[in-house]
Amino acid sequence: MIPITVVEFGTAEEELVLQVLRSGNVAQGPMVARFEEEFASLVGTKHAVAVNNGTTALVAALQVLDLEPGDEVLTTPFTFVATLNAILEAGATATFADIDESDFNVTAKTLSEGLTERTRALLPVHLYGQAADTAPIAALAEEHGLGLIEDAAQSHGATVDGRGAGSFGIGTFSFYATKNLTTGEGGMITTDDDDIADRLRVLRNQGMRARYQYEVAGHNYRLTDLQAALVLPQLERYPSVIASRQANAAHLTAGLMGIEGITPPVAAPGRQHVWHQYTIRVDSTAGIDREAFVERLHAGGVGAGIYYPKLVFDYDCYRGREDVRVGSYPVAERIVREVVSLPVHPHLTTDQLDHIIATVADAAARS
Ligand SMILES: *Cc1c(COP(=O)(O)O)cnc(C)c1O
């Protein structure tokens, strides 16, 4: 089976982790500081604040907006569950806006249709490695005096007209094992705002500025030097990882173009797509339903995945909650039944890419 993700480390990671072990400084220390500095430079922000995972990055980013119960955070229905859980944990109400089928993301237009008197923040998600069309979204937030949090958990290094995903508002990132950059578990918050960065640093460390001087009721959101050591060598290699993900995506698209019922993903003009996922759509003209299609891919040795099988609120645990306000989202409702993600990671060989293409063509043709 060609896996959808491969997690592999080299000797550079081994050596740096060993260095941390030998230093005896295994909690937050100089490696985390280096990671923050280098990550801020990747995203193009003044500050980057490391935290222990992508979900807490979202929670902390929401906490600095000082939301009150009933305040609404407007996000996408087509995302990983962490986006929704973070809004609820921050004590706000989640509302949703439809997505665009070309990039799977919310747009300024769909968001503006979802605004109410209680909307306090916009929370677009840069899904699959491609940033949303963020400049108009930032303009919409500005116009209405709303907070802007960008969930860039899947889009480290993605850009829109040269600007980094996560640099328009408060950016949040994940370094979970399967993400493009990983610390096993880890997260980061990016911002240009000195005051927000300062509050986040205090918040992540029990609300403490100097030893035993507590300013707010904080939390322990800290990342460790062991984790940061794991990602520093990956950051050095990351430009070539992005290039190989892009080359693999281009190879797949060239091979999949023109197959009846299959729509390959596109990188919008001006956007650097970092291809966390390569996600095709299988529509009704394929003559096979999506689940049977995926079974055929698996039978053919292609480790395809469905991200995500349902809209984020479409589970019993969220139904009937007053803080999860659901409407109708025709594009997202259709897309969620069509998506299939194929392997695009940098460890793929040309033969494997060609095998993926042949298996997809075969699965789509047989009905
Ligand atoms: C992975 C992910 C998160 C959560 O990150 P964790 O590090 O797993 O907590 C949040 N949002 C999106 C879109 C993600 O893909």
Short mmCIF file of C-alpha atoms and ligand atoms in Angstrom, two decimals:
data_model
loop_
_atom_site.label_atom_id
_atom_site.label_comp_id
_atom_site.label_asym_id
_atom_site.label_seq_id
_atom_site.Cartn_x
_atom_site.Cartn_y
_atom_site.Cartn_z
CA MET A 1 0.00 0.00 0.00
CA ILE A 2 1.32 3.46 -0.90
CA PRO A 3 0.75 5.36 2.37
CA ILE A 4 -0.95 8.77 2.47
CA THR A 5 1.72 10.05 4.89
CA VAL A 6 5.24 9.01 5.74
CA VAL A 7 6.85 10.23 8.96
CA GLU A 8 10.62 9.96 8.69
CA PHE A 9 13.51 11.66 10.49
CA GLY A 10 17.20 11.83 9.61
CA THR A 11 20.48 12.02 11.47
CA ALA A 12 20.21 15.81 11.81
CA GLU A 13 17.06 15.36 13.93
CA GLU A 14 18.68 12.56 15.94
CA GLU A 15 21.71 14.72 16.71
CA LEU A 16 19.72 17.76 17.76
CA VAL A 17 17.41 15.71 20.01
CA LEU A 18 20.49 14.13 21.59
CA GLN A 19 21.94 17.59 22.14
CA VAL A 20 18.80 18.53 24.08
CA LEU A 21 18.93 15.30 26.11
CA ARG A 22 22.54 15.96 27.01
CA SER A 23 21.82 19.58 27.92
CA GLY A 24 19.34 18.45 30.56
CA ASN A 25 17.04 21.27 29.46
CA VAL A 26 14.08 19.25 28.21
CA ALA A 27 11.21 21.71 28.82
CA GLN A 28 10.77 25.07 27.02
CA GLY A 29 14.18 26.61 26.39
CA PRO A 30 16.59 27.78 23.68
CA MET A 31 15.41 25.28 21.01
CA VAL A 32 11.85 26.56 21.31
CA ALA A 33 13.17 30.14 21.02
CA ARG A 34 15.07 29.20 17.84
CA PHE A 35 11.99 27.48 16.43
CA GLU A 36 9.87 30.58 17.10
CA GLU A 37 12.39 32.85 15.40
CA GLU A 38 12.74 30.64 12.32
CA PHE A 39 9.02 30.01 12.04
CA ALA A 40 8.20 33.72 12.25
CA SER A 41 10.56 34.22 9.35
CA LEU A 42 8.90 31.44 7.31
CA VAL A 43 5.45 32.99 7.79
CA GLY A 44 6.70 36.58 7.57
CA THR A 45 5.42 37.83 10.92
CA LYS A 46 7.14 39.76 13.67
CA HIS A 47 6.28 37.16 16.30
CA ALA A 48 5.71 33.42 16.59
CA VAL A 49 4.65 31.91 19.92
CA ALA A 50 5.09 28.14 20.31
CA VAL A 51 2.44 26.11 22.10
CA ASN A 52 1.83 22.42 22.72
CA ASN A 53 -0.55 21.69 19.83
CA GLY A 54 -2.61 23.24 17.04
CA THR A 55 -5.85 23.07 19.02
CA THR A 56 -4.42 25.05 21.94
CA ALA A 57 -2.97 27.51 19.40
CA LEU A 58 -6.55 28.16 18.27
CA VAL A 59 -7.89 28.33 21.84
CA ALA A 60 -5.16 30.79 22.92
CA ALA A 61 -5.67 32.94 19.80
CA LEU A 62 -9.40 33.08 20.57
CA GLN A 63 -8.72 33.86 24.24
CA VAL A 64 -6.82 37.05 23.40
CA LEU A 65 -9.94 38.32 21.61
CA ASP A 66 -11.76 38.46 24.99
CA LEU A 67 -14.93 36.88 23.66
CA GLU A 68 -18.06 36.75 25.79
CA PRO A 69 -20.74 34.07 25.84
CA GLY A 70 -22.97 34.55 22.80
CA ASP A 71 -20.24 36.21 20.77
CA GLU A 72 -20.01 34.52 17.41
CA VAL A 73 -16.97 33.21 15.59
CA LEU A 74 -17.70 32.67 11.91
CA THR A 75 -15.83 29.75 10.36
CA THR A 76 -16.04 27.04 7.72
CA PRO A 77 -18.16 23.89 8.00
CA PHE A 78 -15.49 22.00 6.03
CA THR A 79 -12.59 21.55 8.43
CA PHE A 80 -11.03 19.33 11.07
CA VAL A 81 -13.03 19.18 14.30
CA ALA A 82 -10.37 21.11 16.27
CA THR A 83 -11.50 24.37 14.68
CA LEU A 84 -15.00 23.95 16.11
CA ASN A 85 -13.87 22.53 19.46
CA ALA A 86 -11.54 25.49 20.02
CA ILE A 87 -14.37 28.00 19.47
CA LEU A 88 -16.53 26.14 21.99
CA GLU A 89 -13.70 25.84 24.51
CA ALA A 90 -13.14 29.61 24.24
CA GLY A 91 -16.79 30.02 25.29
CA ALA A 92 -18.02 31.50 22.01
CA THR A 93 -20.75 30.46 19.58
CA ALA A 94 -19.73 28.86 16.31
CA THR A 95 -21.43 29.98 13.10
CA PHE A 96 -20.55 28.90 9.58
CA ALA A 97 -20.16 30.21 6.04
CA ASP A 98 -20.18 28.19 2.82
CA ILE A 99 -17.00 27.41 0.88
CA ASP A 100 -15.83 27.92 -2.67
CA GLU A 101 -15.51 24.69 -4.64
CA SER A 102 -12.28 25.76 -6.36
CA ASP A 103 -10.15 26.01 -3.20
CA PHE A 104 -12.42 24.38 -0.56
CA ASN A 105 -12.15 27.54 1.58
CA VAL A 106 -14.49 30.27 2.79
CA THR A 107 -14.39 33.58 0.87
CA ALA A 108 -15.05 37.20 1.78
CA LYS A 109 -18.38 36.83 -0.02
CA THR A 110 -19.58 33.72 1.83
CA LEU A 111 -18.35 35.15 5.14
CA SER A 112 -20.13 38.46 4.58
CA GLU A 113 -23.38 36.52 4.12
CA GLY A 114 -22.85 34.86 7.51
CA LEU A 115 -22.27 38.05 9.52
CA THR A 116 -24.70 38.95 12.29
CA GLU A 117 -24.79 41.61 15.00
CA ARG A 118 -23.02 39.21 17.34
CA THR A 119 -20.15 38.22 15.02
CA ARG A 120 -16.85 39.10 16.72
CA ALA A 121 -14.29 37.17 14.70
CA LEU A 122 -13.69 35.47 11.37
CA LEU A 123 -11.90 32.13 11.41
CA PRO A 124 -11.01 30.98 7.89
CA VAL A 125 -9.13 27.67 7.57
CA HIS A 126 -6.42 27.36 4.93
CA LEU A 127 -7.34 23.82 3.98
CA TYR A 128 -5.10 21.15 2.41
CA GLY A 129 -2.09 23.49 2.08
CA GLN A 130 -3.72 26.28 0.13
CA ALA A 131 -4.48 29.64 1.69
CA ALA A 132 -7.97 31.08 1.36
CA ASP A 133 -8.27 34.28 -0.69
CA THR A 134 -7.24 36.08 2.48
CA ALA A 135 -6.73 39.77 1.58
CA PRO A 136 -10.47 40.41 0.96
CA ILE A 137 -11.26 38.44 4.14
CA ALA A 138 -8.86 40.65 6.13
CA ALA A 139 -10.50 43.72 4.57
CA LEU A 140 -13.94 42.42 5.61
CA ALA A 141 -12.71 41.90 9.20
CA GLU A 142 -11.24 45.40 9.23
CA GLU A 143 -14.41 46.96 7.82
CA HIS A 144 -16.58 45.39 10.54
CA GLY A 145 -14.07 45.66 13.40
CA LEU A 146 -13.78 41.87 13.76
CA GLY A 147 -10.92 39.71 14.96
CA LEU A 148 -9.24 37.56 12.31
CA ILE A 149 -7.78 34.17 13.18
CA GLU A 150 -6.37 32.04 10.38
CA ASP A 151 -6.30 28.30 11.03
CA ALA A 152 -3.17 27.47 9.02
CA ALA A 153 -2.64 24.05 10.67
CA GLN A 154 -2.27 22.50 7.20
CA SER A 155 -0.57 25.39 5.42
CA HIS A 156 2.93 26.10 6.76
CA GLY A 157 4.65 28.29 4.19
CA ALA A 158 1.64 28.74 1.91
CA THR A 159 1.39 32.25 0.46
CA VAL A 160 -1.14 34.54 -1.20
CA ASP A 161 0.45 37.11 -3.51
CA GLY A 162 3.69 36.57 -1.61
CA ARG A 163 2.17 37.01 1.86
CA GLY A 164 2.32 34.09 4.26
CA ALA A 165 -0.79 32.23 5.36
CA GLY A 166 -1.09 33.17 9.02
CA SER A 167 0.30 36.70 8.55
CA PHE A 168 -2.96 38.53 7.78
CA GLY A 169 -4.49 38.18 11.23
CA ILE A 170 -3.50 35.88 14.08
CA GLY A 171 -2.20 32.67 12.48
CA THR A 172 -2.38 29.27 14.13
CA PHE A 173 -0.38 26.20 13.10
CA SER A 174 -0.13 22.53 14.05
CA PHE A 175 2.94 20.30 14.08
CA TYR A 176 1.04 17.07 14.65
CA ALA A 177 2.79 13.95 13.33
CA THR A 178 1.11 13.98 9.91
CA LYS A 179 1.43 17.70 9.15
CA ASN A 180 3.98 19.08 6.63
CA LEU A 181 6.27 20.00 9.55
CA THR A 182 6.10 17.98 12.76
CA THR A 183 7.14 17.92 16.39
CA GLY A 184 4.90 14.90 17.13
CA GLU A 185 2.51 17.25 18.90
CA GLY A 186 3.02 20.99 18.70
CA GLY A 187 1.57 24.32 17.69
CA MET A 188 2.43 27.94 16.90
CA ILE A 189 0.66 31.28 16.88
CA THR A 190 1.91 34.03 14.55
CA THR A 191 1.20 37.74 14.77
CA ASP A 192 2.68 41.15 13.92
CA ASP A 193 1.06 42.66 17.01
CA ASP A 194 3.47 43.18 19.95
CA ASP A 195 0.67 43.32 22.51
CA ILE A 196 -1.02 40.12 21.30
CA ALA A 197 2.31 38.26 21.24
CA ASP A 198 3.05 39.43 24.76
CA ARG A 199 -0.36 38.34 26.05
CA LEU A 200 0.03 34.93 24.37
CA ARG A 201 3.43 34.38 26.01
CA VAL A 202 1.98 35.20 29.41
CA LEU A 203 -1.13 33.09 28.80
CA ARG A 204 0.83 29.97 27.80
CA ASN A 205 2.87 30.09 31.01
CA GLN A 206 0.21 30.10 33.79
CA GLY A 207 -0.43 33.82 33.26
CA MET A 208 3.01 34.52 34.68
CA ARG A 209 5.26 37.36 33.51
CA ALA A 210 8.06 37.10 36.06
CA ARG A 211 8.42 34.32 38.60
CA TYR A 212 5.27 34.10 40.73
CA GLN A 213 3.85 37.30 39.27
CA TYR A 214 0.53 36.26 37.82
CA GLU A 215 -1.29 38.70 35.57
CA VAL A 216 -4.16 36.58 34.30
CA ALA A 217 -5.56 33.13 34.93
CA GLY A 218 -3.39 31.34 32.39
CA HIS A 219 -2.62 27.81 31.39
CA ASN A 220 0.30 25.54 30.60
CA TYR A 221 0.41 25.62 26.81
CA ARG A 222 4.19 25.19 26.55
CA LEU A 223 6.13 23.25 23.91
CA THR A 224 9.37 21.48 24.87
CA ASP A 225 12.92 21.76 23.56
CA LEU A 226 12.85 18.05 22.70
CA GLN A 227 9.95 18.72 20.35
CA ALA A 228 11.48 21.88 18.89
CA ALA A 229 14.75 20.02 18.20
CA LEU A 230 12.81 17.61 16.01
CA VAL A 231 11.54 20.32 13.68
CA LEU A 232 14.59 22.59 13.21
CA PRO A 233 16.26 20.33 10.61
CA GLN A 234 12.88 19.91 8.88
CA LEU A 235 12.61 23.70 8.58
CA GLU A 236 15.95 23.79 6.77
CA ARG A 237 14.79 21.16 4.30
CA TYR A 238 11.28 22.57 4.00
CA PRO A 239 11.75 24.57 0.75
CA SER A 240 12.77 21.36 -1.03
CA VAL A 241 9.90 19.44 0.61
CA ILE A 242 7.43 22.04 -0.71
CA ALA A 243 9.04 21.83 -4.17
CA SER A 244 8.71 18.06 -4.25
CA ARG A 245 5.10 18.16 -3.02
CA GLN A 246 4.39 20.67 -5.81
CA ALA A 247 6.13 18.50 -8.42
CA ASN A 248 4.17 15.43 -7.25
CA ALA A 249 0.90 17.38 -7.41
CA ALA A 250 1.72 18.57 -10.94
CA HIS A 251 2.53 15.00 -12.02
CA LEU A 252 -0.75 13.69 -10.58
CA THR A 253 -2.78 16.48 -12.17
CA ALA A 254 -1.23 15.94 -15.60
CA GLY A 255 -2.19 12.26 -15.38
CA LEU A 256 -5.68 12.71 -13.93
CA MET A 257 -6.82 15.52 -16.23
CA GLY A 258 -9.64 14.47 -18.50
CA ILE A 259 -10.81 11.40 -16.55
CA GLU A 260 -14.59 11.45 -16.58
CA GLY A 261 -16.05 12.28 -13.16
CA ILE A 262 -12.70 13.20 -11.58
CA THR A 263 -11.79 16.84 -10.87
CA PRO A 264 -8.15 17.38 -9.84
CA PRO A 265 -7.39 20.18 -7.35
CA VAL A 266 -6.04 23.52 -8.56
CA ALA A 267 -3.69 26.06 -7.07
CA ALA A 268 -5.31 29.47 -7.54
CA PRO A 269 -3.22 32.09 -9.39
CA GLY A 270 -0.91 33.97 -7.02
CA ARG A 271 -1.11 31.32 -4.34
CA GLN A 272 1.75 29.05 -3.30
CA HIS A 273 0.04 25.75 -2.47
CA VAL A 274 2.12 23.57 -0.13
CA TRP A 275 0.06 20.43 -0.87
CA HIS A 276 -0.55 19.06 2.61
CA GLN A 277 -3.26 17.05 0.86
CA TYR A 278 -3.88 16.41 -2.84
CA THR A 279 -7.65 16.21 -2.93
CA ILE A 280 -9.66 15.25 -6.00
CA ARG A 281 -13.42 15.35 -6.35
CA VAL A 282 -15.36 12.32 -7.54
CA ASP A 283 -18.72 13.48 -8.84
CA SER A 284 -21.81 11.60 -10.00
CA THR A 285 -20.56 11.34 -13.62
CA ALA A 286 -17.84 8.93 -12.41
CA GLY A 287 -20.52 6.25 -12.38
CA ILE A 288 -19.30 4.96 -9.04
CA ASP A 289 -19.97 6.26 -5.58
CA ARG A 290 -17.17 7.80 -3.58
CA GLU A 291 -16.97 5.04 -0.94
CA ALA A 292 -16.75 2.26 -3.54
CA PHE A 293 -14.18 4.34 -5.41
CA VAL A 294 -11.99 4.59 -2.29
CA GLU A 295 -12.33 0.83 -1.72
CA ARG A 296 -11.03 0.23 -5.22
CA LEU A 297 -8.09 2.52 -4.61
CA HIS A 298 -7.26 0.62 -1.42
CA ALA A 299 -7.59 -2.69 -3.26
CA GLY A 300 -5.17 -1.28 -5.86
CA GLY A 301 -2.62 -0.38 -3.17
CA VAL A 302 -3.31 3.36 -3.02
CA GLY A 303 -3.70 4.68 0.53
CA ALA A 304 -6.42 7.23 -0.24
CA GLY A 305 -8.18 9.07 2.59
CA ILE A 306 -11.36 11.10 3.04
CA TYR A 307 -10.79 14.48 4.69
CA TYR A 308 -13.48 15.02 5.88
CA PRO A 309 -16.33 12.53 5.63
CA LYS A 310 -18.89 14.91 7.18
CA LEU A 311 -19.31 18.62 7.79
CA VAL A 312 -17.73 19.55 11.09
CA PHE A 313 -20.97 20.07 13.03
CA ASP A 314 -22.72 17.00 11.62
CA TYR A 315 -22.27 14.76 14.69
CA ASP A 316 -24.69 14.01 17.50
CA CYS A 317 -22.49 15.67 20.12
CA TYR A 318 -23.00 19.06 18.44
CA ARG A 319 -26.69 18.74 17.54
CA GLY A 320 -29.09 20.95 19.44
CA ARG A 321 -26.33 22.98 21.10
CA GLU A 322 -27.10 26.67 21.29
CA ASP A 323 -23.45 27.52 20.73
CA VAL A 324 -23.32 25.65 17.40
CA ARG A 325 -25.55 27.54 14.99
CA VAL A 326 -26.08 25.69 11.77
CA GLY A 327 -27.63 26.85 8.50
CA SER A 328 -27.44 25.44 4.99
CA TYR A 329 -24.21 25.32 2.99
CA PRO A 330 -24.98 23.89 -0.46
CA VAL A 331 -21.42 23.85 -1.80
CA ALA A 332 -19.87 22.33 1.33
CA GLU A 333 -22.72 19.79 1.55
CA ARG A 334 -21.95 18.59 -1.99
CA ILE A 335 -18.13 18.75 -1.70
CA VAL A 336 -18.05 16.72 1.51
CA ARG A 337 -19.54 13.78 -0.43
CA GLU A 338 -17.03 14.11 -3.30
CA VAL A 339 -13.54 14.57 -1.83
CA VAL A 340 -10.82 11.92 -1.89
CA SER A 341 -7.22 12.69 -0.92
CA LEU A 342 -4.37 10.88 -2.68
CA PRO A 343 -0.75 10.47 -1.54
CA VAL A 344 1.36 13.53 -2.51
CA HIS A 345 4.18 13.35 0.08
CA PRO A 346 7.85 13.84 -0.90
CA HIS A 347 8.77 10.15 -0.52
CA LEU A 348 6.75 9.09 -3.59
CA THR A 349 8.62 7.72 -6.60
CA THR A 350 7.63 8.42 -10.21
CA ASP A 351 6.49 4.79 -10.52
CA GLN A 352 4.25 5.20 -7.48
CA LEU A 353 2.77 8.42 -8.87
CA ASP A 354 2.03 6.65 -12.15
CA HIS A 355 0.51 3.73 -10.25
CA ILE A 356 -1.78 6.15 -8.37
CA ILE A 357 -2.90 7.71 -11.67
CA ALA A 358 -3.55 4.33 -13.31
CA THR A 359 -5.46 3.06 -10.27
CA VAL A 360 -7.67 6.18 -10.15
CA ALA A 361 -8.37 5.97 -13.90
CA ASP A 362 -9.26 2.29 -13.57
CA ALA A 363 -11.47 2.77 -10.50
CA ALA A 364 -13.36 5.65 -12.15
CA ALA A 365 -13.87 3.80 -15.44
CA ARG A 366 -15.33 0.56 -14.01
CA SER A 367 -18.92 1.00 -12.83
C1 LIG B 1 -4.45 19.37 12.64
C2 LIG B 1 -5.42 20.48 12.63
C3 LIG B 1 -5.75 21.21 13.80
C4 LIG B 1 -5.34 20.78 15.17
O1 LIG B 1 -4.02 20.60 15.40
P1 LIG B 1 -3.53 19.59 16.55
O2 LIG B 1 -2.08 19.88 16.59
O3 LIG B 1 -3.86 18.21 16.10
O4 LIG B 1 -4.22 19.96 17.81
C5 LIG B 1 -6.58 22.29 13.68
N1 LIG B 1 -7.12 22.66 12.50
C6 LIG B 1 -6.86 21.97 11.37
C7 LIG B 1 -7.49 22.42 10.09
C8 LIG B 1 -6.03 20.85 11.40
O5 LIG B 1 -5.80 20.17 10.27
#
